[in-house]
Amino acid sequence: LTPLPQSDSRAPSRSRDRELVQFIGPLPPNCEFVINLAPELIEIILETKYLEKLGFHVPDSARNITLQEDKFVLCWERLSRILKRYHQVLRSLNPPETELLEEQVKALQRAFKPGSKRLNWNSLGIQDYTTKCEQALTKFESLVNQIHKNAGDIEERLHMIEMVQLVKPPPPKPGCELLEAKEYFKFQETRLASAVGTLSRKYHAISPLLIKVEGLVVHTNSGKSPAMKRYYACWERKVFDALVKMVVTNLHYFGAQLDSGKPLFTVEALLSAPEVVLHPLANELFKMLKQATIDIIASTKKFPRWENGSCKEARLVQLVGQTEPYAFTFFSDIVNHPSVSDAAQSVLESIKIGMGALVRHLGEWHAEYKSLWGMKREGLLDKFSQKYSSFVAYDDHMNLYTRTSDIITTRPMQKMIRFALLHLEPLARALQEMARMWVTSLGRRLHNTAAGALLQLDLELKDLAVKLKKPPDTLEDLKSVLSVISEIRKMSLGLELKYRDLQERYRTLAKYRIDVPQSEQELAVTIESDWKSLFDEAKQVDRNLVRVKKKFKQISLQQVQEFHAKAAKFNETFKDTGPASIGTDLDKGVKLLKEFQAQYKTFESRRQELTNAEKLFDLPITMYADLMEVDRDLKHMAMVYDLYETQRIAREEWSGTLWANLNIQQLTDGIEEFAKRLRKFPKEVKALGVCHVLEERMMEFKNSIPLFADLKNDALRERHWQRLMEMTGKNFDMNPETFTLENLFAMELHNYAETISDIVGSANKELSIEKSINEVVNTWNSLQFTVHKYTKGTQERGHILGAVDDIVLSLDDNAMNLQSMAASRFVGPFLEKVQKWEKSLSHISEVVEIWMVVQRKWMYLESIFIGGDIRAQLPEEAKKFDNIDKLFKKIMSETAKHPLALEACHADNRLQDLQMISIGLEKCQKSLNDYLDSKRNAFPRFFFISDDELLSILGSNECTCVQEHMIKMFDNISQLRFTTGSSQEEVASAMLSGEGEEMVFRTGVVVEGKVEDWMTCVLNEMRRTNQLITKESVYRYCDQKSRVDWMYDYQGMVILAANQVWWTWEVEDVFRKVRKGDKMAMKTYAKKLQTQIGDLVVQVRSQLSKNDRKKFNTVLIIEVHNRDIIDRFVRDSIMDIREFEWESQLRFYWEPEPDTLIIRQCTGTFGFGFEYMGLNGRLVITPLTDRIYLTLTQALSMQLGGAPAGPAGTGKTETVKDLAKALGLLCVVTNCGEGMDYKAVGKIFSGLAQCGAWGCFDEFNRIDISVLSVISTQIKTIQTALISKHKKFQFEGVEISLDDRMGIFITMNPGYAGRTELPESVKALFRPVVVIVPDLEQICEIMLFSEGFLNAKPLAKKMTVLYKLAKGQLSRQYHYDFGLRALKAVLVMAGELKRGSPDLNEDMVLMRALRDMNLPKFVFEDVPLFLGLIGDLFPGLDCPRVRYPKFNDAVEGVLTDGKYIMLPHQVDKVVQL
């Protein structure tokens, strides 16, 4: 037999020694076997039989095999049956069962193993082997059958769980009625509990079945066998899936029932004013529906989970803080299952839709009938009764409510709304009852008004009947009877309308069945006949009184004449002695007004009696003009005197107010209100004399009120009141407990307005000064210094003052305020105090100023002299500083205890102590500066670092202290490498550039002694090693290896120098060949250079390290420039070495005599500086660059400086630095500003002169012109020494050494704001160089070449055109940059993209770099325009944005978490930023 994996059913092509089984290594559990009987064996048997029949001789071995044919066939058939059963039983196992029965399968395979190892077709034990295989197989099949039987039982239970119907329609009530909502949900709850209980019992039976399997397989019955762990987990997962299916199925069924359109239960609509509600309530019904949904999911709580790795149900756990034990069930997992969540959400949506439909239907009823209950009935009826009194209005409204009740009766009383049948009978009954209540209420109101009017009318008629029967014995009796008769005549029409209206009201009440007493009904019928009887009786009485009326008419005429004479006399008396004749005595006028009003009242009463008699006897009505005139004048006088009395009473109340409690606003508002009333009087009233008197009195009082306000001013002091009494001649007691406004009212202050104004004005000015002085006093009584603890590391070094900005600001403000006060003419009472504070603040200002100066100096020197090595170098100064330190700490300690600024600054001898400390610190500082200058002169590159940095080096015993400052003292050098020498000494063995390139010193420098000494040795060793390596590289150029391979062996700057040496030699060699007659030599050499550039481009495009790539990029830049020079020679036919075109180039020669590298250009000769600079790159050299080089080198040859001038971004500073790199010299760049002085510049000059470096002073014309004149003298001194070729010279009073390689260059941006025009004395020291915008296209082309682009020329053209168009067409933004710097950044990125996607089209690479580098900085409006420009320059190219999966996903995740709307442009902009 040969075992095969289950996925491979191929039979082996041959048998191996005819073994039954071919066994190779351990067999997998699902391994299949095939019978190892090769087809060739059958073929041999057949051929042998046929050959023997034909009589041919057959070999014995073949004959022996043929003779065993029957044995082979029998054995093969038996094995085939066994293997068929074996494969069938294995295929019947699922993966968990396979894993569970792994040991049993292995045991079965061990039974098969002899056939694959020991037995072959010639073995004698084949019969026994097959018998054992059958027995083992039968036993295994029995085990599998029992397991499958148990599995079937479990599957049956799980199927029951899956298919159970938890929600079932309830049986209808008798008469096919639906259940009410609560009955329906009660039925469903009972149904669900019953079904879940049955399923729970089925579920609990699963565990014993699995334990039975455990007994069969593992022969234990614990339910926790580790061998069964995966098998248990498989069944637990199936249980979970079954429960999920059960829940989802039932939720879908419940949702379908809700959406079927057939009602499941009934609900009622009720009126619960002011709302129409459901019964049960809508929220209660929603909760029941939602609870039914939750119950379906919560039914899984009855199915406990199994303990980990077992089939035992998890036990209850008592959690902290919980009263009930917690059961681990499937609920928590199922409730979060996506299918369950979706199904539950769908059911809830159906519930919400159904509930919404129910609520909307109730809302329709509510909107239609809310007027029946939505308003307060009694209040509305009150308003109705007030607005409508006719019975018609009542009838209309009562009819409206009656019709409403009838309409409700006709509406259907049931409504089927989705899953509910809505019963509307209770609501309809309530609404009808409500409508009837309105009718009844209106009827009661109508009855109340009708009954009252009816009874009142009846009483009036009876009263008139009694009065009509009274005998006319006297004139008064006659008047009474006649008036009754007149009244009855007038009432005739109105009364008839009244009783007709009452009769209609009672008919309306009867129409709407409103209860009315019988007596009222009868009275409403008889009232008409009663009135007619009374009217007839009045006519009869009137006829009987004709003779009596004539007698009394004559008497009335005589009385009218007498009364007319009395009225005329009364009018005359009123004018002569009335209230208008009193002059200015308004109080007397008040008394007279009251007397005449009483007399007029008597006259008016008599007039009314006479008028009534005239009307009774039908006489003409007499008009009493005199009496009417008196009435008019009295009313006018009353208006004036009423106002006078009112304001007099108010003034009396005000006069009792204490002066201390004076409320000016109250007086102003009060008198203004009285004046407003007077202004509203009619014209005839305002024309009265007494009105003019009153107005004058009120204006006098009103004008006095501002004076009260002035005198109430808080600024008034005792001296001001004394002055007021002197000026007015009025004396009064100013006791605040007795001084009231009555005193001031009596003073008539309106006569002294100007005097009071002067006094109050002076008082205000004096108060302002007083307040300002008090503010100053309060400020300095609270203003404190902020004192901090001063620490170094963890060590406390005393105290220091914090920021004093607030104190200085207060000083300035207060000093200015005091100065203003002293100049005021009102300062008299406070002059002495003002002068005292001016002196005090001046002292504080002086102390604070020197204090801060001392503190800064102390903090600087304290860190140097306390605990540092400088103490040993400067012992005398250290002792002096110790004394100063003690005194300063004492001052600060006192200040910390008493931080009040006034107290601290006025302490005894505080100013003198601080001045003494300042002088002492200046001496220490000078000694320290002298010490540092000595160190700088010993190692001049210390001039390029600050004092603090130099002190950190000098104050350390570790050689590594120089590491962090190397980058400032050397160009692009990050650190030295220190190793341990043979004698355990520290040795500086190599220099490392900022890029990590290394130059190992040929001789290590021992780091011993003074730092300036061994740093000088390091500098010398750097130059010596660089010189040796450069010499070696020149010697080994293309020696036994290719030029490219040679470049891998040396540092970048070494390769550049050696290349230039060999290029110079090769060019001059070409000139020699031309001179000998080879006219094509220059063209041949041009082709050679092109080939070399091609080799470099291929190398750049390969996989290189970062430093190697940078090295080759730099070489390519120089090589392209060299090629351009040769191409120009070819074009212009330059054939002689003496031609200016060749002389003007930088030419490199290795001179054997001085054994060094020499650079020549025209008349200038320069030694190579051998300054190691690492891989700091080189500029692209354009014709403009060549001209700048030539100008600067010729300036240096004449011992002058160079002054490149031009717009920003044209490469002035970078060109100077690049020339220094070409000459191997250090170039120190200094950014100039207005704050630079000649001392700082002088230090830089001193360092440059001593170390032979170049200094480039950027924006030199920003320095102040007064400083430039001194600087010009310093430069002239240096140039004079260079011309004289001195090795030492006097500079700034000190003799220093001079390295003739030094150079001074200045760059300027002429015409810019804040730039100074250079003096002629400065201009004469520098060769001017005009720098214009460089050839960007050429720069782009060369840089693209260096980055590995072959199609560089057209790409450079497109790039420069794009930037030119963008600069002209896009909006003007301050952050836009389309200059050289931006171009270089894009080119570098294009190179990186090119290396990342080498197979990508070069146009596509550049397009992507241009887009991705520029889009982030554009404003929204410019993006479409820029993309349009790119599309025009790169037509037909579509470069999709590259997505950064992790970063983009993170951005989108943050936006999602913040609940922001996801916008593609937003994500893209975040990635860009």
Tab-separated table of C-alpha atoms in Angstrom, residues 641-935:
chain	number	residue	atom	x	y	z
A	641	TYR	CA	-54.273	124.743	41.890
A	642	ASP	CA	-54.438	120.943	41.889
A	643	LEU	CA	-50.990	120.852	40.266
A	644	TYR	CA	-49.725	123.440	42.759
A	645	GLU	CA	-51.049	121.473	45.716
A	646	THR	CA	-49.525	118.245	44.404
A	647	GLN	CA	-46.033	119.711	43.887
A	648	ARG	CA	-46.221	121.576	47.208
A	649	ILE	CA	-46.922	118.346	49.061
A	650	ALA	CA	-44.063	116.647	47.167
A	651	ARG	CA	-41.645	119.456	48.079
A	652	GLU	CA	-42.648	119.220	51.717
A	653	GLU	CA	-41.849	115.500	51.615
A	654	TRP	CA	-38.519	116.177	49.907
A	655	SER	CA	-37.589	118.923	52.392
A	656	GLY	CA	-37.648	116.396	55.219
A	657	THR	CA	-34.949	114.293	53.544
A	658	LEU	CA	-31.522	114.363	55.171
A	659	TRP	CA	-28.753	115.824	53.030
A	660	ALA	CA	-26.870	112.552	53.366
A	661	ASN	CA	-29.837	110.684	51.838
A	662	LEU	CA	-30.395	113.084	48.943
A	663	ASN	CA	-31.560	111.378	45.741
A	664	ILE	CA	-31.003	113.841	42.895
A	665	GLN	CA	-32.746	111.638	40.384
A	666	GLN	CA	-35.888	111.567	42.502
A	667	LEU	CA	-36.026	115.393	42.610
A	668	THR	CA	-35.312	115.671	38.882
A	669	ASP	CA	-37.917	113.098	37.897
A	670	GLY	CA	-40.493	114.596	40.247
A	671	ILE	CA	-40.229	118.220	39.131
A	672	GLU	CA	-39.971	117.131	35.471
A	673	GLU	CA	-43.229	115.193	35.843
A	674	PHE	CA	-44.968	118.298	37.235
A	675	ALA	CA	-43.578	120.456	34.416
A	676	LYS	CA	-44.763	117.915	31.867
A	677	ARG	CA	-48.316	118.068	33.329
A	678	LEU	CA	-48.273	121.881	33.172
A	679	ARG	CA	-47.131	121.821	29.522
A	680	LYS	CA	-50.129	119.604	28.669
A	681	PHE	CA	-52.644	122.227	29.982
A	682	PRO	CA	-54.963	123.843	27.347
A	683	LYS	CA	-53.916	127.246	25.978
A	684	GLU	CA	-56.638	129.135	27.862
A	685	VAL	CA	-55.390	127.576	31.137
A	686	LYS	CA	-51.741	128.409	30.426
A	687	ALA	CA	-52.844	132.026	29.729
A	688	LEU	CA	-54.043	132.450	33.320
A	689	GLY	CA	-51.911	134.613	35.607
A	690	VAL	CA	-51.791	132.026	38.393
A	691	CYS	CA	-50.466	129.479	35.872
A	692	HIS	CA	-47.563	131.815	35.040
A	693	VAL	CA	-46.791	132.212	38.748
A	694	LEU	CA	-46.792	128.439	39.230
A	695	GLU	CA	-44.534	127.894	36.217
A	696	GLU	CA	-41.973	130.415	37.539
A	697	ARG	CA	-41.915	128.723	40.950
A	698	MET	CA	-41.353	125.325	39.362
A	699	MET	CA	-38.564	126.576	37.066
A	700	GLU	CA	-36.732	128.104	40.021
A	701	PHE	CA	-36.828	124.779	41.817
A	702	LYS	CA	-35.785	122.871	38.690
A	703	ASN	CA	-32.785	125.171	38.185
A	704	SER	CA	-31.729	124.566	41.775
A	705	ILE	CA	-31.533	120.796	41.367
A	706	PRO	CA	-28.210	120.738	39.402
A	707	LEU	CA	-26.748	122.854	42.174
A	708	PHE	CA	-27.887	120.241	44.695
A	709	ALA	CA	-26.106	117.620	42.576
A	710	ASP	CA	-22.960	119.738	42.520
A	711	LEU	CA	-23.018	120.209	46.278
A	712	LYS	CA	-23.629	116.484	46.739
A	713	ASN	CA	-20.364	115.786	44.953
A	714	ASP	CA	-18.025	113.536	46.957
A	715	ALA	CA	-15.192	115.823	46.031
A	716	LEU	CA	-16.365	118.554	48.418
A	717	ARG	CA	-14.434	118.714	51.652
A	718	GLU	CA	-14.762	120.915	54.751
A	719	ARG	CA	-12.653	123.620	53.128
A	720	HIS	CA	-15.033	123.853	50.174
A	721	TRP	CA	-18.142	124.236	52.387
A	722	GLN	CA	-16.424	127.006	54.352
A	723	ARG	CA	-15.658	128.807	51.128
A	724	LEU	CA	-19.306	128.411	49.980
A	725	MET	CA	-20.639	129.960	53.241
A	726	GLU	CA	-18.212	132.850	52.861
A	727	MET	CA	-19.269	133.569	49.277
A	728	THR	CA	-23.070	133.299	49.901
A	729	GLY	CA	-23.199	134.857	53.325
A	730	LYS	CA	-25.285	131.938	54.570
A	731	ASN	CA	-24.258	129.963	57.625
A	732	PHE	CA	-25.564	126.500	58.427
A	733	ASP	CA	-24.685	123.505	60.499
A	734	MET	CA	-23.291	120.648	58.391
A	735	ASN	CA	-24.168	117.965	60.954
A	736	PRO	CA	-25.255	115.028	58.737
A	737	GLU	CA	-27.879	113.964	61.298
A	738	THR	CA	-29.761	117.306	61.280
A	739	PHE	CA	-28.918	118.945	57.932
A	740	THR	CA	-31.967	118.453	55.647
A	741	LEU	CA	-32.997	119.763	52.226
A	742	GLU	CA	-35.232	122.309	53.927
A	743	ASN	CA	-32.111	124.316	54.755
A	744	LEU	CA	-30.985	124.256	51.129
A	745	PHE	CA	-34.452	125.120	49.805
A	746	ALA	CA	-34.395	128.182	52.017
A	747	MET	CA	-31.009	129.296	50.652
A	748	GLU	CA	-32.354	129.989	47.162
A	749	LEU	CA	-29.259	128.444	45.580
A	750	HIS	CA	-30.302	129.412	42.058
A	751	ASN	CA	-28.997	132.884	42.838
A	752	TYR	CA	-25.432	131.525	43.386
A	753	ALA	CA	-25.073	129.104	40.467
A	754	GLU	CA	-21.742	130.466	39.152
A	755	THR	CA	-20.135	130.488	42.611
A	756	ILE	CA	-21.149	126.906	43.294
A	757	SER	CA	-19.884	125.816	39.863
A	758	ASP	CA	-16.399	127.252	40.524
A	759	ILE	CA	-16.130	125.614	43.954
A	760	VAL	CA	-17.323	122.214	42.719
A	761	GLY	CA	-15.010	122.331	39.670
A	762	SER	CA	-11.997	122.942	41.881
A	763	ALA	CA	-13.090	120.180	44.241
A	764	ASN	CA	-13.374	117.697	41.361
A	765	LYS	CA	-9.912	118.474	40.076
A	766	GLU	CA	-8.454	118.147	43.579
A	767	LEU	CA	-10.335	114.870	44.101
A	768	SER	CA	-8.925	113.525	40.810
A	769	ILE	CA	-5.405	114.327	41.999
A	770	GLU	CA	-6.111	112.811	45.406
A	771	LYS	CA	-7.429	109.594	43.831
A	772	SER	CA	-4.437	109.364	41.502
A	773	ILE	CA	-2.053	109.762	44.441
A	774	ASN	CA	-3.952	107.115	46.382
A	775	GLU	CA	-3.784	104.778	43.383
A	776	VAL	CA	-0.016	105.220	43.272
A	777	VAL	CA	0.234	104.584	47.008
A	778	ASN	CA	-2.012	101.511	46.842
A	779	THR	CA	-0.144	100.152	43.831
A	780	TRP	CA	3.246	100.307	45.505
A	781	ASN	CA	1.909	99.091	48.832
A	782	SER	CA	0.845	95.856	47.098
A	783	LEU	CA	3.247	95.493	44.157
A	784	GLN	CA	5.706	92.687	44.824
A	785	PHE	CA	8.699	91.189	43.094
A	786	THR	CA	8.199	87.676	41.775
A	787	VAL	CA	11.001	85.638	43.351
A	788	HIS	CA	11.876	82.174	42.040
A	789	LYS	CA	14.244	79.557	43.296
A	790	TYR	CA	17.274	79.327	41.018
A	791	THR	CA	18.374	75.757	40.406
A	792	LYS	CA	20.979	74.003	38.320
A	793	GLY	CA	19.851	70.453	37.774
A	794	THR	CA	18.683	69.344	41.191
A	795	GLN	CA	20.890	71.775	43.130
A	796	GLU	CA	19.428	75.013	44.492
A	797	ARG	CA	21.637	78.047	43.836
A	798	GLY	CA	19.623	80.734	45.637
A	799	HIS	CA	16.865	83.026	44.395
A	800	ILE	CA	16.315	85.253	41.370
A	801	LEU	CA	13.747	87.834	40.385
A	802	GLY	CA	11.074	86.816	37.916
A	803	ALA	CA	9.828	89.065	35.133
A	804	VAL	CA	9.617	92.740	36.171
A	805	ASP	CA	7.594	93.898	33.167
A	806	ASP	CA	4.593	94.754	35.362
A	807	ILE	CA	6.764	96.726	37.753
A	808	VAL	CA	8.468	98.665	34.962
A	809	LEU	CA	5.104	99.370	33.338
A	810	SER	CA	3.701	100.607	36.646
A	811	LEU	CA	6.797	102.764	37.147
A	812	ASP	CA	6.388	104.424	33.757
A	813	ASP	CA	2.663	104.981	34.170
A	814	ASN	CA	2.881	106.298	37.727
A	815	ALA	CA	5.856	108.551	37.007
A	816	MET	CA	4.000	110.110	34.083
A	817	ASN	CA	0.865	110.555	36.202
A	818	LEU	CA	2.838	112.216	39.013
A	819	GLN	CA	4.506	114.536	36.529
A	820	SER	CA	1.091	115.577	35.202
A	821	MET	CA	-0.202	116.152	38.757
A	822	ALA	CA	2.758	118.339	39.671
A	823	ALA	CA	2.053	120.556	36.649
A	824	SER	CA	-1.627	121.063	37.620
A	825	ARG	CA	-2.751	124.354	39.279
A	826	PHE	CA	-4.964	122.316	41.616
A	827	VAL	CA	-2.095	120.359	43.185
A	828	GLY	CA	-1.702	122.809	46.074
A	829	PRO	CA	-2.980	120.610	48.936
A	830	PHE	CA	-0.954	117.609	47.686
A	831	LEU	CA	2.248	119.130	46.317
A	832	GLU	CA	4.525	117.802	49.051
A	833	LYS	CA	3.172	114.251	48.698
A	834	VAL	CA	3.511	114.291	44.909
A	835	GLN	CA	7.147	115.395	45.085
A	836	LYS	CA	7.919	112.697	47.644
A	837	TRP	CA	6.536	109.931	45.410
A	838	GLU	CA	8.291	111.271	42.314
A	839	LYS	CA	11.598	110.934	44.117
A	840	SER	CA	10.681	107.469	45.433
A	841	LEU	CA	9.688	106.093	42.015
A	842	SER	CA	12.826	107.488	40.421
A	843	HIS	CA	14.878	105.605	43.003
A	844	ILE	CA	12.904	102.369	42.397
A	845	SER	CA	13.406	102.679	38.643
A	846	GLU	CA	17.151	103.071	39.053
A	847	VAL	CA	17.351	100.111	41.452
A	848	VAL	CA	15.234	97.789	39.261
A	849	GLU	CA	17.266	98.634	36.174
A	850	ILE	CA	20.647	97.879	37.722
A	851	TRP	CA	19.194	94.900	39.623
A	852	MET	CA	18.167	93.152	36.391
A	853	VAL	CA	21.546	93.883	34.809
A	854	VAL	CA	23.327	92.441	37.846
A	855	GLN	CA	21.061	89.388	37.889
A	856	ARG	CA	21.735	88.580	34.226
A	857	LYS	CA	25.478	88.903	34.720
A	858	TRP	CA	25.380	86.867	37.939
A	859	MET	CA	23.342	84.053	36.369
A	860	TYR	CA	25.783	83.879	33.460
A	861	LEU	CA	28.940	83.945	35.561
A	862	GLU	CA	27.556	81.825	38.419
A	863	SER	CA	27.315	78.738	36.236
A	864	ILE	CA	30.941	79.346	35.151
A	865	PHE	CA	32.691	80.164	38.393
A	866	ILE	CA	30.703	77.974	40.822
A	867	GLY	CA	31.737	74.331	40.616
A	868	GLY	CA	33.366	74.601	37.169
A	869	ASP	CA	36.924	73.999	35.962
A	870	ILE	CA	37.211	77.673	35.119
A	871	ARG	CA	37.887	78.344	38.810
A	872	ALA	CA	41.220	76.622	38.466
A	873	GLN	CA	42.058	78.663	35.366
A	874	LEU	CA	41.013	82.011	36.901
A	875	PRO	CA	41.561	81.665	40.683
A	876	GLU	CA	41.695	85.416	41.471
A	877	GLU	CA	38.495	86.136	39.601
A	878	ALA	CA	36.864	83.123	41.287
A	879	LYS	CA	37.636	84.572	44.739
A	880	LYS	CA	36.207	87.937	43.722
A	881	PHE	CA	33.107	86.278	42.376
A	882	ASP	CA	32.640	84.312	45.606
A	883	ASN	CA	32.388	87.572	47.573
A	884	ILE	CA	30.008	89.044	45.021
A	885	ASP	CA	27.967	85.833	45.091
A	886	LYS	CA	27.546	85.977	48.881
A	887	LEU	CA	26.371	89.595	48.781
A	888	PHE	CA	23.947	88.989	45.894
A	889	LYS	CA	22.485	85.892	47.549
A	890	LYS	CA	22.035	87.859	50.769
A	891	ILE	CA	20.117	90.561	48.873
A	892	MET	CA	17.963	87.935	47.130
A	893	SER	CA	17.307	86.083	50.384
A	894	GLU	CA	16.045	89.294	52.010
A	895	THR	CA	13.912	90.017	48.954
A	896	ALA	CA	12.402	86.507	49.042
A	897	LYS	CA	11.349	87.108	52.665
A	898	HIS	CA	10.085	90.648	51.973
A	899	PRO	CA	9.167	90.771	48.265
A	900	LEU	CA	7.332	94.120	48.416
A	901	ALA	CA	8.998	96.164	45.657
A	902	LEU	CA	8.838	99.479	47.564
A	903	GLU	CA	10.465	97.977	50.651
A	904	ALA	CA	13.059	95.965	48.708
A	905	CYS	CA	14.222	98.926	46.618
A	906	HIS	CA	14.431	101.310	49.584
A	907	ALA	CA	16.404	98.926	51.795
A	908	ASP	CA	19.539	100.418	53.304
A	909	ASN	CA	22.376	100.819	50.755
A	910	ARG	CA	20.474	98.686	48.243
A	911	LEU	CA	21.387	100.834	45.243
A	912	GLN	CA	25.018	101.191	46.322
A	913	ASP	CA	25.355	97.425	46.877
A	914	LEU	CA	23.965	96.602	43.456
A	915	GLN	CA	26.225	99.157	41.775
A	916	MET	CA	29.238	97.662	43.535
A	917	ILE	CA	28.172	94.141	42.467
A	918	SER	CA	27.751	95.322	38.866
A	919	ILE	CA	31.252	96.774	38.751
A	920	GLY	CA	32.697	93.570	40.233
A	921	LEU	CA	30.840	91.366	37.765
A	922	GLU	CA	32.076	93.483	34.848
A	923	LYS	CA	35.650	92.902	35.969
A	924	CYS	CA	35.054	89.146	36.222
A	925	GLN	CA	33.424	89.212	32.785
A	926	LYS	CA	36.409	91.033	31.270
A	927	SER	CA	38.835	88.527	32.765
A	928	LEU	CA	36.705	85.697	31.439
A	929	ASN	CA	36.560	87.262	27.960
A	930	ASP	CA	40.335	87.657	27.927
A	931	TYR	CA	40.679	83.996	28.893
A	932	LEU	CA	38.271	82.892	26.162
A	933	ASP	CA	40.048	85.067	23.574
A	934	SER	CA	43.335	83.373	24.458
A	935	LYS	CA	41.703	79.993	23.800
